[in-house]
């Protein structure tokens, strides 16, 4: 077990969840892939997890970073975070978050935050700069709320804006990012919606909700079950990057950060 993994071991109720950085997708043993999927199927019965990974195996095998939370008493994977680097024409360093799940019994605890801490610690240990754009596609308003929690810093902005205000620069960048993450799919930059890309269409048995009524209302009004909302954090400065790392408890001293830019 490496230092990141030891630091990430936490207790959820009477169970110990260990958060581990696993090998990149191309190096992931087939048995480990099955172990991950089986655990998520068991701990997230409200989602069609088996079908999801049958249709979107790329979310594991194409990942540059894979972070799993493991309940050691049950030998179950209870959370998963995967991401990959994406090149976009704007020149921004873009991190595409492909999977961000926490099992039903393990939410509202330390697993989510520790997963991101281990993720960014591994990314920076690889010598990569902090991403100027962090983007994902989701049907779940909880994800938007989790990302927007970092947007209180003046150098960090969140897209889409739930109030309906449209920043032309953010919309233009979102269109570029959507084109890289979902090539050829219809995208509405005013709403942030990529239409008809969700697989399986019935991934969720019912529409998920968050603790933020505005987020629930936005997703209900704009996204059908087969649609996904492009959620995007822009982090163009070192100060913004360091603020996120500090919130996650990841040392920022001496690590590459995004260059200052407009």
C-alpha positions as a printed NumPy array, in Angstrom:
array([[  0.   ,   0.   ,   0.   ],
       [  1.489,   3.411,  -0.94 ],
       [  1.481,   6.519,   1.247],
       [ -1.575,   7.981,  -0.516],
       [ -3.536,   4.798,   0.176],
       [ -2.541,   4.695,   3.84 ],
       [ -3.523,   8.323,   4.312],
       [ -6.838,   7.671,   2.612],
       [ -8.069,   4.88 ,   4.883],
       [-11.153,   6.15 ,   6.702],
       [-13.997,   4.716,   8.767],
       [-17.593,   4.725,   7.506],
       [-19.77 ,   3.638,  10.393],
       [-18.114,   0.477,  11.669],
       [-16.447,  -0.236,   8.316],
       [-13.072,   0.835,   7.034],
       [-12.981,   2.225,   3.507],
       [ -9.55 ,   2.421,   1.944],
       [ -9.173,   4.798,  -0.994],
       [ -6.66 ,   3.497,  -3.52 ],
       [ -5.052,   4.857,  -6.666],
       [ -5.133,   1.957,  -9.148],
       [ -3.14 ,   1.549, -12.381],
       [ -4.347,   3.437, -15.487],
       [ -7.069,   1.772, -17.532],
       [ -4.797,   0.213, -20.18 ],
       [ -2.804,  -1.476, -17.381],
       [ -5.798,  -2.601, -15.309],
       [ -5.951,  -6.409, -14.95 ],
       [ -9.233,  -7.95 , -16.2  ],
       [ -9.914,  -9.434, -12.777],
       [ -9.656,  -5.994, -11.181],
       [-12.081,  -4.555, -13.704],
       [-14.646,  -7.235, -12.81 ],
       [-14.056,  -6.658,  -9.074],
       [-14.756,  -2.929,  -9.518],
       [-17.949,  -3.429, -11.487],
       [-19.269,  -6.185,  -9.194],
       [-18.782,  -3.957,  -6.158],
       [-20.593,  -1.002,  -7.701],
       [-23.46 ,  -3.224,  -8.822],
       [-23.904,  -4.455,  -5.235],
       [-23.526,  -1.086,  -3.495],
       [-25.569,   0.982,  -5.971],
       [-28.688,  -1.121,  -6.655],
       [-30.678,   1.93 ,  -7.755],
       [-28.573,   2.333, -10.913],
       [-28.127,  -0.039, -13.836],
       [-24.395,  -0.304, -13.197],
       [-23.844,  -3.619, -14.985],
       [-25.417,  -2.279, -18.167],
       [-23.493,   0.982, -17.861],
       [-20.095,  -0.694, -17.881],
       [-21.109,  -3.13 , -20.599],
       [-21.953,  -0.16 , -22.83 ],
       [-19.248,   2.221, -21.593],
       [-16.258,   0.055, -20.771],
       [-14.107,   2.958, -21.993],
       [-14.819,   4.747, -18.697],
       [-12.414,   2.265, -17.13 ],
       [-10.078,   1.054, -19.86 ],
       [ -9.368,   4.533, -21.304],
       [ -8.847,   6.237, -17.938],
       [ -5.553,   7.902, -17.074],
       [ -6.498,   7.892, -13.389],
       [ -8.583,   5.358, -11.465],
       [ -9.34 ,   5.812,  -7.766],
       [-11.423,   3.206,  -5.937],
       [-12.822,   3.112,  -2.411],
       [-12.692,  -0.394,  -0.969],
       [-14.652,  -1.687,   2.018],
       [-12.054,  -4.07 ,   3.403],
       [-14.49 ,  -5.963,   5.635],
       [-16.647,  -6.84 ,   2.646],
       [-13.869,  -6.794,  -0.001],
       [-16.137,  -4.568,  -2.091],
       [-15.413,  -1.585,  -4.262],
       [-17.846,   1.027,  -2.93 ],
       [-16.734,   4.1  ,  -4.871],
       [-15.058,   4.9  ,  -8.161],
       [-13.516,   8.004,  -9.707],
       [-11.941,   7.885, -13.161],
       [-10.622,  10.605, -15.442],
       [ -8.565,  11.18 , -18.558],
       [ -6.735,  14.05 , -20.182],
       [ -8.396,  15.501, -23.277],
       [ -6.796,  17.792, -25.834],
       [ -9.033,  20.667, -26.899],
       [ -8.308,  23.267, -29.594],
       [ -8.391,  26.178, -27.129],
       [ -5.09 ,  25.01 , -25.673],
       [ -6.495,  24.63 , -22.161],
       [ -5.446,  21.566, -20.186],
       [ -8.756,  19.682, -19.868],
       [ -9.469,  16.843, -17.465],
       [-12.499,  14.747, -18.4  ],
       [-14.069,  13.124, -15.349],
       [-15.692,   9.967, -16.692],
       [-16.981,   8.265, -13.523],
       [-17.782,   9.676, -10.098],
       [-19.792,   7.224,  -7.978],
       [-20.135,   6.53 ,  -4.253],
       [-22.189,   3.564,  -3.024],
       [-25.493,   4.246,  -1.296],
       [-24.317,   3.4  ,   2.237],
       [-21.101,   5.408,   1.939],
       [-22.337,   8.838,   0.89 ],
       [-22.214,  11.94 ,   3.086],
       [-18.936,  10.723,   4.562],
       [-15.224,  11.087,   3.824],
       [-15.035,   8.767,   0.808],
       [-15.914,  11.376,  -1.828],
       [-13.417,  13.987,  -0.637],
       [-10.657,  11.462,  -0.037],
       [-11.121,  10.09 ,  -3.533],
       [-10.481,  13.512,  -5.021],
       [ -7.501,  14.054,  -2.718],
       [ -5.881,  10.806,  -3.846],
       [ -6.764,  11.58 ,  -7.472],
       [ -5.074,  14.979,  -7.531],
       [ -2.119,  13.763,  -5.476],
       [ -1.488,  11.083,  -8.102],
       [ -1.993,  13.523, -10.988],
       [  0.523,  15.984,  -9.534],
       [  2.964,  13.209,  -8.657],
       [  2.989,  12.39 , -12.369],
       [  4.3  ,  15.903, -13.004],
       [  1.133,  17.101, -14.696],
       [ -0.124,  20.68 , -14.249],
       [ -3.392,  21.304, -12.491],
       [ -6.142,  21.212, -15.166],
       [ -7.419,  24.569, -16.358],
       [-10.732,  22.911, -17.23 ],
       [-12.417,  20.075, -15.324],
       [-15.443,  18.754, -17.187],
       [-17.943,  15.944, -16.964],
       [-21.31 ,  14.929, -18.396],
       [-24.077,  14.089, -15.942],
       [-27.785,  13.647, -15.359],
       [-27.346,  14.072, -11.617],
       [-27.707,  17.531, -10.023],
       [-25.685,  16.338,  -7.017],
       [-22.62 ,  16.355,  -9.269],
       [-23.189,  19.983, -10.248],
       [-23.494,  20.901,  -6.564],
       [-20.266,  19.082,  -5.695],
       [-18.342,  20.882,  -8.433],
       [-19.85 ,  24.295,  -7.765],
       [-18.709,  24.072,  -4.13 ],
       [-15.271,  25.086,  -5.43 ],
       [-16.52 ,  28.065,  -7.428],
       [-16.607,  30.477,  -4.486],
       [-13.009,  31.459,  -5.223],
       [-12.869,  34.546,  -7.469],
       [-10.572,  32.795,  -9.97 ],
       [-12.841,  29.738, -10.383],
       [-16.046,  29.713, -12.428],
       [-18.745,  27.091, -12.828],
       [-20.727,  26.289, -15.966],
       [-23.654,  26.169, -16.446],
       [-24.883,  28.994, -14.257],
       [-28.113,  27.814, -12.618],
       [-29.488,  31.361, -12.643],
       [-29.604,  31.278, -16.425],
       [-26.973,  33.993, -16.892],
       [-24.861,  33.177, -19.936],
       [-21.208,  34.13 , -20.137],
       [-20.383,  34.138, -23.879],
       [-16.796,  33.104, -23.173],
       [-17.891,  30.187, -21.004],
       [-20.455,  29.108, -23.595],
       [-17.85 ,  29.17 , -26.363],
       [-15.409,  27.118, -24.302],
       [-18.194,  24.697, -23.324],
       [-18.976,  24.108, -26.999],
       [-15.328,  23.223, -27.642],
       [-15.216,  20.911, -24.627],
       [-18.514,  19.242, -25.545],
       [-17.162,  18.597, -29.023],
       [-14.125,  16.85 , -27.543],
       [-16.061,  14.811, -24.968],
       [-19.004,  13.872, -27.19 ],
       [-17.984,  14.343, -30.844],
       [-20.914,  14.947, -33.179],
       [-23.559,  15.035, -30.432],
       [-26.053,  17.949, -30.412],
       [-25.044,  20.537, -27.811],
       [-26.925,  23.583, -26.551],
       [-24.409,  26.027, -25.031],
       [-27.167,  28.173, -23.521],
       [-28.345,  25.277, -21.329],
       [-25.231,  23.104, -21.246],
       [-27.151,  20.071, -22.509],
       [-25.676,  17.352, -24.715],
       [-28.705,  15.595, -26.154],
       [-29.259,  11.856, -26.375],
       [-25.852,  10.543, -25.304],
       [-26.811,   8.824, -22.03 ],
       [-26.26 ,   5.061, -21.994],
       [-28.177,   3.198, -20.841],
       [-31.058,   5.641, -21.171],
       [-32.632,   4.165, -18.034],
       [-29.422,   4.24 , -15.963],
       [-31.369,   5.899, -13.147],
       [-34.583,   4.277, -11.927],
       [-35.771,   7.776, -10.978],
       [-34.453,  11.293, -11.396],
       [-31.805,  11.975,  -8.717],
       [-32.113,  15.058,  -6.523],
       [-29.694,  17.152,  -4.503],
       [-30.018,  19.371,  -1.427],
       [-30.101,  22.457,  -3.699],
       [-33.61 ,  23.139,  -5.061],
       [-32.257,  25.351,  -7.848],
       [-30.055,  22.536,  -9.135],
       [-32.93 ,  20.048,  -9.047],
       [-35.171,  22.471, -10.913],
       [-32.505,  23.19 , -13.538],
       [-31.87 ,  19.531, -14.315],
       [-35.583,  18.685, -14.318],
       [-36.326,  21.529, -16.746],
       [-33.438,  20.9  , -19.117],
       [-32.373,  17.24 , -19.168],
       [-34.362,  14.23 , -20.304],
       [-33.183,  10.761, -19.156],
       [-31.038,  10.278, -22.276],
       [-29.464,  13.742, -22.039],
       [-26.426,  14.854, -20.087],
       [-25.555,  18.277, -18.7  ],
       [-21.972,  19.38 , -19.338],
       [-20.62 ,  20.616, -15.99 ],
       [-17.365,  22.529, -16.243],
       [-15.031,  24.214, -13.775],
       [-12.617,  26.764, -15.201],
       [ -9.462,  27.174, -13.132],
       [ -7.212,  29.532, -15.108],
       [ -4.845,  30.677, -12.34 ],
       [ -2.414,  29.26 ,  -9.813],
       [ -4.435,  30.832,  -7.01 ],
       [ -7.554,  28.962,  -8.103],
       [ -5.696,  25.668,  -8.421],
       [ -4.121,  26.073,  -4.993],
       [ -7.519,  26.875,  -3.458],
       [ -8.959,  23.567,  -4.687],
       [ -5.911,  21.61 ,  -3.566],
       [ -6.014,  23.262,  -0.14 ],
       [ -9.712,  22.388,   0.248],
       [ -8.843,  18.761,  -0.483],
       [ -5.806,  18.708,   1.777],
       [ -3.357,  18.163,  -1.079],
       [  0.003,  19.963,  -0.752],
       [  0.44 ,  22.449,  -3.595],
       [  4.008,  23.576,  -2.898],
       [  6.421,  22.74 ,  -5.674],
       [  3.866,  21.174,  -8.018],
       [  3.053,  22.364, -11.548],
       [  0.054,  24.689, -11.749],
       [ -1.815,  26.267, -14.652],
       [ -0.161,  29.347, -16.119],
       [ -1.824,  32.677, -15.56 ],
       [ -4.127,  33.422, -18.491],
       [ -7.384,  35.151, -19.309]])
